Amino acid sequence: MVSFCGRRFAFLIIFLFAAQYERVYAGSFHKDVQIHWGDGRGKILDNVGNLLSLSLDKFSGSGFQSHQEFLYGKVEVQMKLVPGNSAGTVTTFYLKSPGTTWDEIDFEFLGNISGHPYTLHTNVYTKGTGDKEQQFHLWFDPTVDFHTYYGIPIREFKNSEALGVPFPKHQPMRLYASLWEAEHWATRGGLEKTDWSKAPFTAFYRNYNVDACVWANGKSSCSANSSWFTQVLDFKGKNRVKWAQRKYMVYNYCTDKKRFPQGAPPEALFFLTSSANLMEWSEEEGEILPDFVDNYYFIDQSEELVKFCDLPLKWNSVDYDDDSSGLSVFLRGNIDSGDESFSKLVKGWNFYLSSVDEHPKIEFLHFVKRNPDVASGDVWSSLQKVHGIQPSEDDF
């Protein structure tokens, strides 16, 4: 008998835009999906259509797809992954549009040898281009029980069209799931091969639900009102993303300097300078002091990756202000360019850091060049929008 575990874990790429859509709740594999490949290796296991299995052997894997296409929505499913030595296997749950310039949102579970954690491999394709991988080690065993994949965000892919990065908001996508073999890359970069003596490998899917906007006749005609899809990540949600990335992320394309020697992709710059929780805090003798985190980076105008904790920072002052958002903390300082290894990179720059939270954490990092002829209005404007406060130029 397949058991159910009530633990909930989510892997969502949060799209920060509103939509109008008709809610559709899919609840039956019989009614809502088609097993479209595998020659009998995919099976619906009950009359109601709540439980489906996919299997993989040396000759073929298997997969299913939704009958309908969706433009906006959210999906949840309970999954129980391949147990034991699953090296070289990939169990997926993803969204994809048709055509040569497709959009795609990938969630792929990479198998491993017994006793090692599964890796969740995420990727985003926009207009046929991917290369946006982030990977996480799962902090639980996804093979013992079913787990509901919904609720806790671990990744956020923001709309960066202003930076020239396409965003998947125009092409409706089908939901797909599959179990297939990728021993050339899936486990430790291909070092661990598939042990076919353990075949067939089997993964289970249960209680598949879709709350989404169905695309039909070339358009989506839906009623919005006020619901989850008009919301953005709140402070709690952002902290959950940071928690997962800080503790369990094992690969991030944004910080892969070898892969991107000419500089990180544009949307990665946004991730590094805006989304990262750059500092934790501790209190010492009544003063709030920065306690640097080793694995965060920022990028300067020449798009060079630099460890934030390695910079020779000099703090000048800490100021407080009360506004409608609560406690605001502003730190002002400069980079001591006496360290020759950083002098060429950061010489002539001041930094301005700010935070709004009852337990202050840095959320925004701005660098302003020490040159009176350089306009800094954009920097002040961005801070003013967030905090309702406009710093004085005398601070720099």
Short mmCIF file of C-alpha atoms in Angstrom, two decimals, residues 89-269:
data_model
loop_
_atom_site.label_atom_id
_atom_site.label_comp_id
_atom_site.label_asym_id
_atom_site.label_seq_id
_atom_site.Cartn_x
_atom_site.Cartn_y
_atom_site.Cartn_z
CA THR A 89 17.26 8.66 -13.50
CA VAL A 90 15.33 11.91 -13.87
CA THR A 91 11.77 12.30 -12.56
CA THR A 92 10.11 15.49 -13.80
CA PHE A 93 7.13 17.76 -13.41
CA TYR A 94 7.21 20.79 -15.72
CA LEU A 95 5.36 23.27 -17.92
CA LYS A 96 6.16 23.78 -21.60
CA SER A 97 4.71 25.58 -24.62
CA PRO A 98 5.02 24.21 -28.18
CA GLY A 99 7.19 25.51 -31.01
CA THR A 100 10.83 26.42 -31.58
CA THR A 101 10.74 29.53 -29.37
CA TRP A 102 9.03 27.84 -26.46
CA ASP A 103 8.70 28.81 -22.81
CA GLU A 104 9.35 26.20 -20.14
CA ILE A 105 9.53 25.92 -16.35
CA ASP A 106 11.41 22.80 -15.24
CA PHE A 107 11.42 20.84 -12.01
CA GLU A 108 13.59 17.74 -12.37
CA PHE A 109 14.52 15.36 -9.57
CA LEU A 110 17.95 13.87 -10.22
CA GLY A 111 18.43 10.39 -8.77
CA ASN A 112 21.45 9.33 -6.77
CA ILE A 113 23.13 6.30 -5.27
CA SER A 114 21.61 4.93 -2.07
CA GLY A 115 22.13 7.08 0.99
CA HIS A 116 22.72 10.33 -0.90
CA PRO A 117 20.16 13.12 -1.24
CA TYR A 118 18.08 13.75 -4.31
CA THR A 119 18.90 16.94 -6.22
CA LEU A 120 16.09 19.21 -7.41
CA HIS A 121 17.17 20.75 -10.72
CA THR A 122 15.22 23.88 -11.77
CA ASN A 123 15.47 25.79 -15.03
CA VAL A 124 13.55 28.44 -16.96
CA TYR A 125 13.35 28.69 -20.75
CA THR A 126 12.10 31.85 -22.43
CA LYS A 127 11.72 31.96 -26.22
CA GLY A 128 13.69 28.73 -26.52
CA THR A 129 16.66 29.80 -24.40
CA GLY A 130 17.38 28.23 -21.01
CA ASP A 131 20.71 28.18 -19.14
CA LYS A 132 19.08 29.46 -15.93
CA GLU A 133 19.72 26.46 -13.70
CA GLN A 134 19.53 26.40 -9.93
CA GLN A 135 19.90 23.15 -7.97
CA PHE A 136 18.94 22.20 -4.42
CA HIS A 137 19.54 19.16 -2.25
CA LEU A 138 16.27 17.95 -0.75
CA TRP A 139 16.32 17.98 3.06
CA PHE A 140 13.98 14.99 3.34
CA ASP A 141 13.73 11.55 1.75
CA PRO A 142 11.26 11.90 -1.16
CA THR A 143 11.12 8.13 -1.73
CA VAL A 144 9.62 6.91 1.56
CA ASP A 145 6.26 8.69 1.39
CA PHE A 146 4.30 11.01 -0.83
CA HIS A 147 5.17 14.68 -0.49
CA THR A 148 3.02 17.59 -1.57
CA TYR A 149 5.01 19.93 -3.77
CA TYR A 150 3.32 23.23 -3.13
CA GLY A 151 3.47 26.13 -0.66
CA ILE A 152 7.07 27.11 0.18
CA PRO A 153 8.85 29.07 -2.57
CA ILE A 154 12.52 28.28 -3.17
CA ARG A 155 13.13 30.31 -6.31
CA GLU A 156 11.88 33.55 -7.81
CA PHE A 157 12.24 34.42 -11.49
CA LYS A 158 11.28 38.06 -11.83
CA ASN A 159 10.19 39.94 -14.93
CA SER A 160 13.40 41.48 -16.32
CA GLU A 161 12.07 42.53 -19.72
CA ALA A 162 13.47 46.01 -19.11
CA LEU A 163 16.91 44.37 -19.18
CA GLY A 164 16.20 42.59 -22.47
CA VAL A 165 15.33 39.24 -20.88
CA PRO A 166 12.17 37.60 -22.29
CA PHE A 167 9.52 36.62 -19.77
CA PRO A 168 7.11 33.67 -20.12
CA LYS A 169 3.82 35.53 -20.07
CA HIS A 170 2.45 35.17 -23.60
CA GLN A 171 2.63 31.48 -24.54
CA PRO A 172 0.20 29.01 -22.94
CA MET A 173 1.84 25.84 -21.63
CA ARG A 174 0.85 22.25 -20.99
CA LEU A 175 1.78 20.39 -17.85
CA TYR A 176 4.12 17.43 -18.36
CA ALA A 177 5.62 14.71 -16.18
CA SER A 178 8.13 12.05 -17.13
CA LEU A 179 10.63 9.47 -15.92
CA TRP A 180 13.65 9.02 -18.15
CA GLU A 181 17.36 8.16 -18.19
CA ALA A 182 20.14 10.77 -18.31
CA GLU A 183 23.14 8.94 -16.87
CA HIS A 184 25.53 11.07 -18.91
CA TRP A 185 24.85 14.11 -16.69
CA ALA A 186 22.18 13.56 -14.02
CA THR A 187 24.20 12.13 -11.11
CA ARG A 188 27.49 13.78 -10.16
CA GLY A 189 27.88 15.10 -13.67
CA GLY A 190 27.65 11.62 -15.17
CA LEU A 191 30.17 9.92 -12.86
CA GLU A 192 27.47 7.64 -11.41
CA LYS A 193 25.85 5.44 -14.06
CA THR A 194 22.45 3.76 -14.04
CA ASP A 195 22.38 0.27 -12.53
CA TRP A 196 19.97 -1.45 -14.89
CA SER A 197 19.85 -4.53 -12.67
CA LYS A 198 17.57 -2.41 -10.42
CA ALA A 199 15.08 -1.75 -13.25
CA PRO A 200 12.27 -1.13 -13.67
CA PHE A 201 12.46 2.17 -11.79
CA THR A 202 9.06 3.53 -10.74
CA ALA A 203 7.81 6.93 -9.54
CA PHE A 204 4.27 7.71 -8.35
CA TYR A 205 2.11 10.83 -8.78
CA ARG A 206 -1.03 11.45 -6.74
CA ASN A 207 -3.74 14.10 -6.20
CA TYR A 208 -2.79 16.28 -9.13
CA ASN A 209 -4.54 19.67 -8.93
CA VAL A 210 -4.46 22.74 -11.14
CA ASP A 211 -5.81 26.17 -10.25
CA ALA A 212 -5.24 27.91 -13.56
CA CYS A 213 -6.48 29.79 -16.57
CA VAL A 214 -7.38 27.52 -19.49
CA TRP A 215 -6.31 28.75 -22.91
CA ALA A 216 -8.90 28.12 -25.60
CA ASN A 217 -9.60 29.50 -29.10
CA GLY A 218 -6.51 31.69 -29.00
CA LYS A 219 -7.41 33.60 -25.89
CA SER A 220 -7.91 33.43 -22.16
CA SER A 221 -11.19 34.85 -20.92
CA CYS A 222 -11.24 34.86 -17.13
CA SER A 223 -12.44 36.71 -14.09
CA ALA A 224 -9.79 38.00 -11.70
CA ASN A 225 -11.22 39.64 -8.58
CA SER A 226 -8.81 39.37 -5.64
CA SER A 227 -6.91 36.13 -5.33
CA TRP A 228 -3.44 34.62 -4.94
CA PHE A 229 -2.36 35.44 -8.51
CA THR A 230 -2.46 39.20 -7.87
CA GLN A 231 -0.04 38.86 -4.96
CA VAL A 232 3.72 39.17 -4.75
CA LEU A 233 6.13 37.54 -2.34
CA ASP A 234 5.80 39.13 1.07
CA PHE A 235 8.61 39.41 3.59
CA LYS A 236 7.90 35.93 4.95
CA GLY A 237 7.96 34.43 1.47
CA LYS A 238 11.22 36.15 0.60
CA ASN A 239 12.77 34.84 3.80
CA ARG A 240 11.68 31.33 2.87
CA VAL A 241 13.39 31.68 -0.51
CA LYS A 242 16.55 32.91 1.18
CA TRP A 243 16.44 30.12 3.75
CA ALA A 244 16.22 27.43 1.07
CA GLN A 245 18.94 29.01 -1.04
CA ARG A 246 21.27 29.60 1.88
CA LYS A 247 20.97 26.09 3.32
CA TYR A 248 20.28 23.81 0.37
CA MET A 249 21.27 25.43 -2.92
CA VAL A 250 24.19 23.54 -4.46
CA TYR A 251 24.38 25.29 -7.83
CA ASN A 252 23.38 28.75 -9.03
CA TYR A 253 24.05 29.91 -12.57
CA CYS A 254 24.09 33.50 -11.31
CA THR A 255 27.40 32.91 -9.52
CA ASP A 256 29.06 30.57 -12.05
CA LYS A 257 31.97 32.74 -13.13
CA LYS A 258 33.62 29.95 -15.13
CA ARG A 259 30.48 29.42 -17.17
CA PHE A 260 29.97 33.14 -17.75
CA PRO A 261 33.51 34.61 -17.92
CA GLN A 262 32.25 37.75 -19.67
CA GLY A 263 29.83 38.51 -16.86
CA ALA A 264 26.64 37.03 -15.49
CA PRO A 265 23.37 37.26 -17.48
CA PRO A 266 21.33 40.46 -16.94
CA GLU A 267 18.66 38.85 -14.75
CA ALA A 268 21.42 37.33 -12.62
CA LEU A 269 22.72 40.82 -11.83
#
